[in-house]
Amino acid sequence: MHKIFGCLLFLLISPVTHSLVILQYHHISDSTPKLTSLSPDLFKQHLKYLKDNNFQVLSLDAVIKSLHKGEKFADKTVAITFDDGYRSVYQTAFPLLKKYQFPFTIFVHTSPIEHQLSQFVSWQNLNEMAKFGASIANHTIHHRHLIKKNIHDKKKLRKTMIMAEIVDSQKVLEQKASNVLKALAYPYGEFDQQATAVVKQLGFIGFGQHSGGLSQKPDLLTIPRFPMGGAYGDMQDFAIKVNSLAMPIEQLILLNSRGNPIHHHLLDSIDKKPRLKILLNEIDKNLQISCYSSSGKKLIKKVIEKGFVFTPQDNLPVGRSRYNCTAAAKGERFYWFSQPWILADEQGNFYRD
Ligand SMILES: [Zn+2]
């Protein structure tokens, strides 16, 4: 190949220099609610795939330290997390993770552990797992919705609630568990500007459950994770996701149904068709991005200068949903980005108690 042409080609395709994917599991069981469960057999296959394909499984502790320092991650780096602290994590996942010597993190809400509810792990279980490479992190006390309930809710009381949910559970964790991280997984993956402001004020980092690889400089208050369980996590889906790369977005602008910029992803009930404006840098301007709504319908793509505007064909459902955007990358891999949305119902409520 001609030398100059070779250089140009190299410049046109973004080199893979950084890749981190964080996996999120709940139950590892065949007898718990399907939506949040992955079968033990599939979980075994996930771990075997990571081992056979030379993935580096990092502890979340190491991930957080590198993120704070702004360090790059080697290609094929993965972190494993579990939310809620269900018993099957100790009974089923832990022996397998121990066998593979893979570190992992459990985000627990402390109330059910304090009340010794049978479907959850005990403090003893957590401490035993901590001896073998587990770290424990914050998922609040009561697993309440941290976003406001209604678009008209007063702010002040909610800030006090969010602060107490995080600070008080952290105190309990630090008293009763070891290897405790300053990291929060938002209950239901829900956050808004007030929740992220509290997380920032406390010096924590925040994890969501919107999917995607981590960019080199991610927003440390809303880190994406790939949920595994329910419809997600068969081996084909798993292989695509653990090999995915962060979508190289230069600038992301959220637009309401009328195409005007908005500053957050919590939507009034009339805003059922929010749009996404994705701007790319010079190197990535030829990326063929496609976006899909949670219902699986493709968003309509309009080419604009330096990027695209994506408009949905169907209305968002009330409550939580996502737009998933992907683009082909080198080596049959995919860039992946997911935008969470939360749509209020006709009464202005974002969720039901
Ligand atoms: Zn949870």
mmCIF file of C-alpha atoms and ligand atoms in Angstrom:
data_model
loop_
_atom_site.group_PDB
_atom_site.id
_atom_site.type_symbol
_atom_site.label_atom_id
_atom_site.label_comp_id
_atom_site.label_asym_id
_atom_site.label_seq_id
_atom_site.Cartn_x
_atom_site.Cartn_y
_atom_site.Cartn_z
ATOM 1 C CA MET A 1 0.000 0.000 0.000
ATOM 2 C CA HIS A 2 1.205 3.508 -0.776
ATOM 3 C CA LYS A 3 2.781 5.067 2.291
ATOM 4 C CA ILE A 4 0.751 8.301 2.297
ATOM 5 C CA PHE A 5 -2.497 6.485 1.507
ATOM 6 C CA GLY A 6 -1.747 4.111 4.390
ATOM 7 C CA CYS A 7 -1.365 7.055 6.765
ATOM 8 C CA LEU A 8 -4.615 8.611 5.550
ATOM 9 C CA LEU A 9 -6.468 5.349 6.022
ATOM 10 C CA PHE A 10 -5.108 5.092 9.548
ATOM 11 C CA LEU A 11 -6.353 8.615 10.297
ATOM 12 C CA LEU A 12 -9.826 7.866 8.943
ATOM 13 C CA ILE A 13 -10.373 4.903 11.272
ATOM 14 C CA SER A 14 -10.191 5.694 14.979
ATOM 15 C CA PRO A 15 -7.596 3.384 16.533
ATOM 16 C CA VAL A 16 -8.753 1.275 19.463
ATOM 17 C CA THR A 17 -6.662 2.594 22.299
ATOM 18 C CA HIS A 18 -9.108 2.569 25.148
ATOM 19 C CA SER A 19 -11.867 0.204 26.092
ATOM 20 C CA LEU A 20 -13.721 -0.398 29.314
ATOM 21 C CA VAL A 21 -17.077 -2.106 29.685
ATOM 22 C CA ILE A 22 -18.872 -2.442 33.023
ATOM 23 C CA LEU A 23 -21.383 -5.266 33.395
ATOM 24 C CA GLN A 24 -24.390 -5.066 35.709
ATOM 25 C CA TYR A 25 -26.086 -8.184 37.079
ATOM 26 C CA HIS A 26 -28.834 -8.701 39.673
ATOM 27 C CA HIS A 27 -29.883 -12.329 40.387
ATOM 28 C CA ILE A 28 -27.937 -15.308 39.040
ATOM 29 C CA SER A 29 -30.768 -17.798 39.274
ATOM 30 C CA ASP A 30 -33.445 -19.651 37.305
ATOM 31 C CA SER A 31 -36.121 -19.100 39.969
ATOM 32 C CA THR A 32 -36.113 -15.312 40.525
ATOM 33 C CA PRO A 33 -37.950 -12.594 38.478
ATOM 34 C CA LYS A 34 -36.924 -13.021 34.819
ATOM 35 C CA LEU A 35 -36.432 -9.317 34.137
ATOM 36 C CA THR A 36 -33.518 -9.069 36.562
ATOM 37 C CA SER A 37 -32.182 -12.622 36.430
ATOM 38 C CA LEU A 38 -29.529 -14.403 34.434
ATOM 39 C CA SER A 39 -29.376 -18.198 34.504
ATOM 40 C CA PRO A 40 -26.365 -19.735 36.300
ATOM 41 C CA ASP A 41 -25.529 -21.598 33.098
ATOM 42 C CA LEU A 42 -25.300 -18.386 31.057
ATOM 43 C CA PHE A 43 -23.335 -16.678 33.813
ATOM 44 C CA LYS A 44 -20.808 -19.535 33.669
ATOM 45 C CA GLN A 45 -20.558 -19.021 29.913
ATOM 46 C CA HIS A 46 -19.979 -15.271 30.400
ATOM 47 C CA LEU A 47 -17.032 -15.909 32.719
ATOM 48 C CA LYS A 48 -15.590 -18.580 30.450
ATOM 49 C CA TYR A 49 -15.855 -16.198 27.461
ATOM 50 C CA LEU A 50 -13.947 -13.498 29.360
ATOM 51 C CA LYS A 51 -11.217 -15.971 30.293
ATOM 52 C CA ASP A 52 -10.984 -17.650 26.854
ATOM 53 C CA ASN A 53 -10.844 -14.326 25.042
ATOM 54 C CA ASN A 54 -8.173 -12.794 27.277
ATOM 55 C CA PHE A 55 -10.265 -10.066 28.839
ATOM 56 C CA GLN A 56 -8.748 -8.298 31.799
ATOM 57 C CA VAL A 57 -11.284 -8.183 34.633
ATOM 58 C CA LEU A 58 -10.487 -5.197 36.826
ATOM 59 C CA SER A 59 -11.828 -4.457 40.297
ATOM 60 C CA LEU A 60 -14.073 -1.407 40.412
ATOM 61 C CA ASP A 61 -11.646 0.029 42.932
ATOM 62 C CA ALA A 62 -8.860 -0.075 40.333
ATOM 63 C CA VAL A 63 -11.264 1.305 37.713
ATOM 64 C CA ILE A 64 -12.211 4.257 39.935
ATOM 65 C CA LYS A 65 -8.568 5.056 40.715
ATOM 66 C CA SER A 66 -7.700 5.032 37.007
ATOM 67 C CA LEU A 67 -10.737 7.161 36.156
ATOM 68 C CA HIS A 68 -9.732 9.771 38.746
ATOM 69 C CA LYS A 69 -6.221 9.865 37.282
ATOM 70 C CA GLY A 70 -7.574 10.047 33.721
ATOM 71 C CA GLU A 71 -5.650 6.906 32.728
ATOM 72 C CA LYS A 72 -6.479 4.897 29.624
ATOM 73 C CA PHE A 73 -7.718 1.331 29.918
ATOM 74 C CA ALA A 74 -6.177 -1.466 27.898
ATOM 75 C CA ASP A 75 -8.331 -2.939 25.158
ATOM 76 C CA LYS A 76 -10.761 -5.620 26.411
ATOM 77 C CA THR A 77 -11.023 -4.424 29.997
ATOM 78 C CA VAL A 78 -14.167 -5.360 31.924
ATOM 79 C CA ALA A 79 -15.534 -4.792 35.429
ATOM 80 C CA ILE A 80 -18.261 -6.966 36.973
ATOM 81 C CA THR A 81 -20.949 -5.502 39.244
ATOM 82 C CA PHE A 82 -24.095 -6.773 40.972
ATOM 83 C CA ASP A 83 -26.906 -4.552 42.228
ATOM 84 C CA ASP A 84 -29.064 -5.068 45.339
ATOM 85 C CA GLY A 85 -27.082 -7.867 47.027
ATOM 86 C CA TYR A 86 -29.330 -10.825 46.310
ATOM 87 C CA ARG A 87 -28.560 -14.164 47.908
ATOM 88 C CA SER A 88 -27.809 -15.874 44.589
ATOM 89 C CA VAL A 89 -24.761 -13.629 44.218
ATOM 90 C CA TYR A 90 -23.260 -15.331 47.257
ATOM 91 C CA GLN A 91 -24.651 -18.803 46.622
ATOM 92 C CA THR A 92 -24.169 -19.109 42.856
ATOM 93 C CA ALA A 93 -22.054 -16.313 41.364
ATOM 94 C CA PHE A 94 -19.400 -16.103 44.078
ATOM 95 C CA PRO A 95 -18.075 -19.724 43.800
ATOM 96 C CA LEU A 96 -17.690 -19.243 40.032
ATOM 97 C CA LEU A 97 -16.011 -15.837 40.338
ATOM 98 C CA LYS A 98 -13.678 -17.286 42.972
ATOM 99 C CA LYS A 99 -12.765 -20.132 40.631
ATOM 100 C CA TYR A 100 -11.866 -17.676 37.864
ATOM 101 C CA GLN A 101 -10.269 -15.263 40.369
ATOM 102 C CA PHE A 102 -12.295 -12.384 38.929
ATOM 103 C CA PRO A 103 -12.832 -9.374 41.198
ATOM 104 C CA PHE A 104 -16.387 -7.974 41.443
ATOM 105 C CA THR A 105 -18.426 -5.320 43.222
ATOM 106 C CA ILE A 106 -21.784 -5.603 44.963
ATOM 107 C CA PHE A 107 -23.890 -2.449 45.284
ATOM 108 C CA VAL A 108 -26.117 -3.117 48.297
ATOM 109 C CA HIS A 109 -28.997 -1.252 49.863
ATOM 110 C CA THR A 110 -28.519 -1.702 53.552
ATOM 111 C CA SER A 111 -32.073 -1.957 54.913
ATOM 112 C CA PRO A 112 -32.836 -5.555 53.813
ATOM 113 C CA ILE A 113 -29.441 -6.737 55.067
ATOM 114 C CA GLU A 114 -29.994 -5.056 58.426
ATOM 115 C CA HIS A 115 -33.409 -6.745 58.602
ATOM 116 C CA GLN A 116 -31.857 -10.102 57.577
ATOM 117 C CA LEU A 117 -34.338 -10.662 54.738
ATOM 118 C CA SER A 118 -33.809 -14.157 53.386
ATOM 119 C CA GLN A 119 -33.522 -13.260 49.690
ATOM 120 C CA PHE A 120 -30.549 -10.962 50.430
ATOM 121 C CA VAL A 121 -26.948 -11.611 51.464
ATOM 122 C CA SER A 122 -25.873 -11.230 55.093
ATOM 123 C CA TRP A 123 -23.023 -9.112 56.449
ATOM 124 C CA GLN A 124 -21.139 -12.362 56.995
ATOM 125 C CA ASN A 125 -21.619 -13.335 53.328
ATOM 126 C CA LEU A 126 -20.362 -9.913 52.213
ATOM 127 C CA ASN A 127 -17.285 -10.111 54.404
ATOM 128 C CA GLU A 128 -16.492 -13.600 53.198
ATOM 129 C CA MET A 129 -16.732 -12.426 49.570
ATOM 130 C CA ALA A 130 -14.609 -9.343 50.379
ATOM 131 C CA LYS A 131 -11.773 -11.691 51.433
ATOM 132 C CA PHE A 132 -11.810 -13.137 47.919
ATOM 133 C CA GLY A 133 -11.746 -10.003 45.819
ATOM 134 C CA ALA A 134 -15.202 -8.467 46.228
ATOM 135 C CA SER A 135 -15.702 -4.805 46.996
ATOM 136 C CA ILE A 136 -18.896 -3.425 48.473
ATOM 137 C CA ALA A 137 -20.535 -0.187 47.356
ATOM 138 C CA ASN A 138 -23.527 2.036 48.005
ATOM 139 C CA HIS A 139 -27.048 1.490 46.651
ATOM 140 C CA THR A 140 -28.706 3.678 49.369
ATOM 141 C CA ILE A 141 -30.624 2.440 52.415
ATOM 142 C CA HIS A 142 -34.139 1.887 51.093
ATOM 143 C CA HIS A 143 -33.768 1.741 47.298
ATOM 144 C CA ARG A 144 -36.073 4.740 46.861
ATOM 145 C CA HIS A 145 -36.412 6.693 43.627
ATOM 146 C CA LEU A 146 -33.882 9.519 43.931
ATOM 147 C CA ILE A 147 -35.371 11.634 41.167
ATOM 148 C CA LYS A 148 -38.283 13.890 42.010
ATOM 149 C CA LYS A 149 -41.648 12.180 41.907
ATOM 150 C CA ASN A 150 -43.492 15.002 40.210
ATOM 151 C CA ILE A 151 -42.308 17.789 37.935
ATOM 152 C CA HIS A 152 -43.684 20.240 40.544
ATOM 153 C CA ASP A 153 -41.920 18.698 43.576
ATOM 154 C CA LYS A 154 -40.060 21.038 45.923
ATOM 155 C CA LYS A 155 -36.306 20.615 45.678
ATOM 156 C CA LYS A 156 -35.075 21.155 49.240
ATOM 157 C CA LEU A 157 -36.661 18.170 50.980
ATOM 158 C CA ARG A 158 -35.529 15.808 48.270
ATOM 159 C CA LYS A 159 -31.922 16.915 48.566
ATOM 160 C CA THR A 160 -32.041 16.067 52.286
ATOM 161 C CA MET A 161 -33.533 12.653 51.476
ATOM 162 C CA ILE A 162 -30.884 11.837 48.835
ATOM 163 C CA MET A 163 -28.082 12.964 51.141
ATOM 164 C CA ALA A 164 -29.399 10.824 54.035
ATOM 165 C CA GLU A 165 -29.909 7.762 51.817
ATOM 166 C CA ILE A 166 -26.278 7.864 50.685
ATOM 167 C CA VAL A 167 -24.485 9.121 53.809
ATOM 168 C CA ASP A 168 -26.330 6.920 56.313
ATOM 169 C CA SER A 169 -25.945 3.751 54.256
ATOM 170 C CA GLN A 170 -22.249 4.491 53.754
ATOM 171 C CA LYS A 171 -21.829 4.737 57.545
ATOM 172 C CA VAL A 172 -23.440 1.319 57.994
ATOM 173 C CA LEU A 173 -21.334 -0.178 55.180
ATOM 174 C CA GLU A 174 -18.116 1.165 56.662
ATOM 175 C CA GLN A 175 -19.028 -0.174 60.117
ATOM 176 C CA LYS A 176 -20.072 -3.641 59.004
ATOM 177 C CA ALA A 177 -18.312 -4.464 55.748
ATOM 178 C CA SER A 178 -14.790 -4.317 54.359
ATOM 179 C CA ASN A 179 -13.476 -3.113 50.972
ATOM 180 C CA VAL A 180 -16.139 -0.387 50.847
ATOM 181 C CA LEU A 181 -15.942 1.998 47.888
ATOM 182 C CA LYS A 182 -17.124 5.592 47.585
ATOM 183 C CA ALA A 183 -19.380 4.727 44.687
ATOM 184 C CA LEU A 184 -23.149 4.819 44.252
ATOM 185 C CA ALA A 185 -25.349 2.843 41.894
ATOM 186 C CA TYR A 186 -28.524 4.922 41.497
ATOM 187 C CA PRO A 187 -31.591 2.823 42.422
ATOM 188 C CA TYR A 188 -33.409 1.896 39.161
ATOM 189 C CA GLY A 189 -30.551 3.665 37.342
ATOM 190 C CA GLU A 190 -32.467 6.925 37.856
ATOM 191 C CA PHE A 191 -30.670 10.217 38.313
ATOM 192 C CA ASP A 192 -31.324 13.861 37.688
ATOM 193 C CA GLN A 193 -29.312 17.030 38.179
ATOM 194 C CA GLN A 194 -30.076 17.140 41.894
ATOM 195 C CA ALA A 195 -29.065 13.530 42.526
ATOM 196 C CA THR A 196 -25.815 13.931 40.585
ATOM 197 C CA ALA A 197 -25.076 17.198 42.434
ATOM 198 C CA VAL A 198 -25.344 15.390 45.787
ATOM 199 C CA VAL A 199 -23.131 12.540 44.549
ATOM 200 C CA LYS A 200 -20.556 15.087 43.418
ATOM 201 C CA GLN A 201 -20.736 17.008 46.690
ATOM 202 C CA LEU A 202 -20.047 13.797 48.621
ATOM 203 C CA GLY A 203 -17.029 12.952 46.448
ATOM 204 C CA PHE A 204 -18.651 9.734 45.171
ATOM 205 C CA ILE A 205 -18.828 8.485 41.641
ATOM 206 C CA GLY A 206 -22.223 7.477 40.249
ATOM 207 C CA PHE A 207 -23.234 4.455 38.156
ATOM 208 C CA GLY A 208 -26.364 4.202 36.021
ATOM 209 C CA GLN A 209 -27.870 1.341 34.051
ATOM 210 C CA HIS A 210 -27.861 2.911 30.610
ATOM 211 C CA SER A 211 -25.631 0.838 28.391
ATOM 212 C CA GLY A 212 -22.406 1.730 26.617
ATOM 213 C CA GLY A 213 -18.643 1.499 26.798
ATOM 214 C CA LEU A 214 -16.785 4.097 28.835
ATOM 215 C CA SER A 215 -15.203 6.958 26.967
ATOM 216 C CA GLN A 216 -11.748 8.043 27.993
ATOM 217 C CA LYS A 217 -13.183 10.987 29.918
ATOM 218 C CA PRO A 218 -16.605 9.821 31.091
ATOM 219 C CA ASP A 219 -18.927 11.862 33.276
ATOM 220 C CA LEU A 220 -17.995 10.324 36.633
ATOM 221 C CA LEU A 221 -21.487 11.008 37.996
ATOM 222 C CA THR A 222 -23.361 8.966 35.362
ATOM 223 C CA ILE A 223 -21.178 6.033 34.346
ATOM 224 C CA PRO A 224 -22.869 3.564 31.973
ATOM 225 C CA ARG A 225 -23.154 -0.180 32.602
ATOM 226 C CA PHE A 226 -24.557 -2.942 30.437
ATOM 227 C CA PRO A 227 -27.488 -4.630 32.232
ATOM 228 C CA MET A 228 -27.374 -8.425 31.933
ATOM 229 C CA GLY A 229 -30.575 -10.346 32.612
ATOM 230 C CA GLY A 230 -34.084 -10.655 31.193
ATOM 231 C CA ALA A 231 -33.863 -10.077 27.439
ATOM 232 C CA TYR A 232 -30.153 -9.286 27.637
ATOM 233 C CA GLY A 233 -27.183 -11.553 28.156
ATOM 234 C CA ASP A 234 -27.406 -14.494 25.746
ATOM 235 C CA MET A 235 -23.935 -15.274 24.383
ATOM 236 C CA GLN A 236 -24.384 -13.378 21.122
ATOM 237 C CA ASP A 237 -25.582 -10.256 22.962
ATOM 238 C CA PHE A 238 -22.865 -10.627 25.608
ATOM 239 C CA ALA A 239 -20.050 -10.957 23.033
ATOM 240 C CA ILE A 240 -21.188 -7.801 21.204
ATOM 241 C CA LYS A 241 -21.456 -5.822 24.418
ATOM 242 C CA VAL A 242 -18.177 -6.815 26.106
ATOM 243 C CA ASN A 243 -16.381 -6.037 22.840
ATOM 244 C CA SER A 244 -18.119 -2.679 22.392
ATOM 245 C CA LEU A 245 -16.391 0.684 22.432
ATOM 246 C CA ALA A 246 -17.573 4.062 23.632
ATOM 247 C CA MET A 247 -19.231 6.055 20.839
ATOM 248 C CA PRO A 248 -16.747 8.856 20.049
ATOM 249 C CA ILE A 249 -19.251 11.700 20.444
ATOM 250 C CA GLU A 250 -17.792 15.182 20.279
ATOM 251 C CA GLN A 251 -20.951 16.853 21.566
ATOM 252 C CA LEU A 252 -24.350 15.531 22.568
ATOM 253 C CA ILE A 253 -27.367 17.844 22.624
ATOM 254 C CA LEU A 254 -30.752 16.689 23.914
ATOM 255 C CA LEU A 255 -33.700 18.218 22.066
ATOM 256 C CA ASN A 256 -37.373 18.227 23.024
ATOM 257 C CA SER A 257 -40.167 17.101 20.669
ATOM 258 C CA ARG A 258 -40.120 20.503 18.958
ATOM 259 C CA GLY A 259 -36.353 20.363 18.384
ATOM 260 C CA ASN A 260 -35.354 22.860 21.082
ATOM 261 C CA PRO A 261 -32.350 22.090 23.326
ATOM 262 C CA ILE A 262 -33.151 20.806 26.833
ATOM 263 C CA HIS A 263 -30.798 20.422 29.772
ATOM 264 C CA HIS A 264 -31.867 17.089 31.196
ATOM 265 C CA HIS A 265 -33.524 13.809 30.313
ATOM 266 C CA LEU A 266 -36.602 14.124 32.562
ATOM 267 C CA LEU A 267 -39.498 14.953 30.282
ATOM 268 C CA ASP A 268 -42.924 16.526 30.722
ATOM 269 C CA SER A 269 -45.809 14.313 29.513
ATOM 270 C CA ILE A 270 -46.193 16.358 26.304
ATOM 271 C CA ASP A 271 -42.575 15.652 25.320
ATOM 272 C CA LYS A 272 -43.065 12.113 24.048
ATOM 273 C CA LYS A 273 -40.679 12.347 21.105
ATOM 274 C CA PRO A 274 -37.372 13.835 22.278
ATOM 275 C CA ARG A 275 -34.572 13.984 19.712
ATOM 276 C CA LEU A 276 -30.823 13.507 19.887
ATOM 277 C CA LYS A 277 -28.262 15.706 18.215
ATOM 278 C CA ILE A 278 -24.897 13.968 17.943
ATOM 279 C CA LEU A 279 -21.884 15.919 16.727
ATOM 280 C CA LEU A 280 -18.685 14.145 15.682
ATOM 281 C CA ASN A 281 -15.109 15.301 15.292
ATOM 282 C CA GLU A 282 -13.234 15.328 12.008
ATOM 283 C CA ILE A 283 -11.781 11.808 12.425
ATOM 284 C CA ASP A 284 -15.123 10.181 13.151
ATOM 285 C CA LYS A 285 -17.377 12.196 10.847
ATOM 286 C CA ASN A 286 -17.992 9.204 8.560
ATOM 287 C CA LEU A 287 -19.328 6.936 11.286
ATOM 288 C CA GLN A 288 -22.605 5.339 10.263
ATOM 289 C CA ILE A 289 -24.591 5.701 13.472
ATOM 290 C CA SER A 290 -28.031 4.107 13.881
ATOM 291 C CA CYS A 291 -30.280 4.689 16.879
ATOM 292 C CA TYR A 292 -33.235 2.660 18.139
ATOM 293 C CA SER A 293 -35.909 3.371 20.733
ATOM 294 C CA SER A 294 -36.658 0.935 23.584
ATOM 295 C CA SER A 295 -39.454 -0.543 21.453
ATOM 296 C CA GLY A 296 -36.857 -1.455 18.810
ATOM 297 C CA LYS A 297 -38.009 1.092 16.198
ATOM 298 C CA LYS A 298 -35.251 2.822 14.264
ATOM 299 C CA LEU A 299 -34.983 6.587 14.755
ATOM 300 C CA ILE A 300 -35.060 8.772 11.631
ATOM 301 C CA LYS A 301 -31.583 10.140 10.911
ATOM 302 C CA LYS A 302 -31.055 13.612 9.468
ATOM 303 C CA VAL A 303 -27.540 14.529 8.368
ATOM 304 C CA ILE A 304 -26.419 17.963 9.549
ATOM 305 C CA GLU A 305 -23.058 19.712 9.534
ATOM 306 C CA LYS A 306 -20.637 17.659 11.698
ATOM 307 C CA GLY A 307 -23.211 15.097 12.718
ATOM 308 C CA PHE A 308 -26.790 13.890 12.888
ATOM 309 C CA VAL A 309 -30.174 14.595 14.448
ATOM 310 C CA PHE A 310 -32.174 11.486 15.397
ATOM 311 C CA THR A 311 -35.976 11.726 15.648
ATOM 312 C CA PRO A 312 -38.101 8.847 16.972
ATOM 313 C CA GLN A 313 -41.026 7.413 15.011
ATOM 314 C CA ASP A 314 -42.977 6.396 18.095
ATOM 315 C CA ASN A 315 -43.825 7.989 21.446
ATOM 316 C CA LEU A 316 -41.729 7.179 24.501
ATOM 317 C CA PRO A 317 -43.536 5.144 27.157
ATOM 318 C CA VAL A 318 -44.227 6.758 30.537
ATOM 319 C CA GLY A 319 -41.326 6.111 32.929
ATOM 320 C CA ARG A 320 -37.829 4.939 32.062
ATOM 321 C CA SER A 321 -36.660 4.155 28.534
ATOM 322 C CA ARG A 322 -33.578 4.527 26.354
ATOM 323 C CA TYR A 323 -32.355 5.282 22.884
ATOM 324 C CA ASN A 324 -29.541 2.893 21.912
ATOM 325 C CA CYS A 325 -27.131 4.049 19.241
ATOM 326 C CA THR A 326 -24.478 1.895 17.574
ATOM 327 C CA ALA A 327 -21.989 2.190 14.718
ATOM 328 C CA ALA A 328 -19.625 -0.333 13.173
ATOM 329 C CA ALA A 329 -16.039 -0.114 14.438
ATOM 330 C CA LYS A 330 -12.860 -1.919 13.403
ATOM 331 C CA GLY A 331 -12.671 -5.709 13.695
ATOM 332 C CA GLU A 332 -16.418 -6.428 13.681
ATOM 333 C CA ARG A 333 -16.865 -4.446 16.864
ATOM 334 C CA PHE A 334 -19.410 -1.726 17.615
ATOM 335 C CA TYR A 335 -19.373 1.722 19.103
ATOM 336 C CA TRP A 336 -22.215 1.918 21.586
ATOM 337 C CA PHE A 337 -24.029 4.776 23.273
ATOM 338 C CA SER A 338 -27.279 4.845 25.188
ATOM 339 C CA GLN A 339 -29.362 7.861 26.206
ATOM 340 C CA PRO A 340 -31.761 7.352 29.132
ATOM 341 C CA TRP A 341 -35.101 9.177 29.295
ATOM 342 C CA ILE A 342 -37.767 9.458 31.981
ATOM 343 C CA LEU A 343 -41.192 10.621 30.816
ATOM 344 C CA ALA A 344 -43.812 11.955 33.256
ATOM 345 C CA ASP A 345 -47.437 10.737 33.062
ATOM 346 C CA GLU A 346 -50.425 13.059 32.492
ATOM 347 C CA GLN A 347 -50.452 14.005 36.193
ATOM 348 C CA GLY A 348 -46.788 15.047 36.026
ATOM 349 C CA ASN A 349 -45.493 11.998 37.920
ATOM 350 C CA PHE A 350 -42.236 10.345 36.870
ATOM 351 C CA TYR A 351 -42.986 7.119 38.748
ATOM 352 C CA ARG A 352 -45.602 5.419 40.921
ATOM 353 C CA ASP A 353 -44.768 4.565 44.531
HETATM 354 ZN ZN ZN B 1 -31.235 -1.841 42.576
#
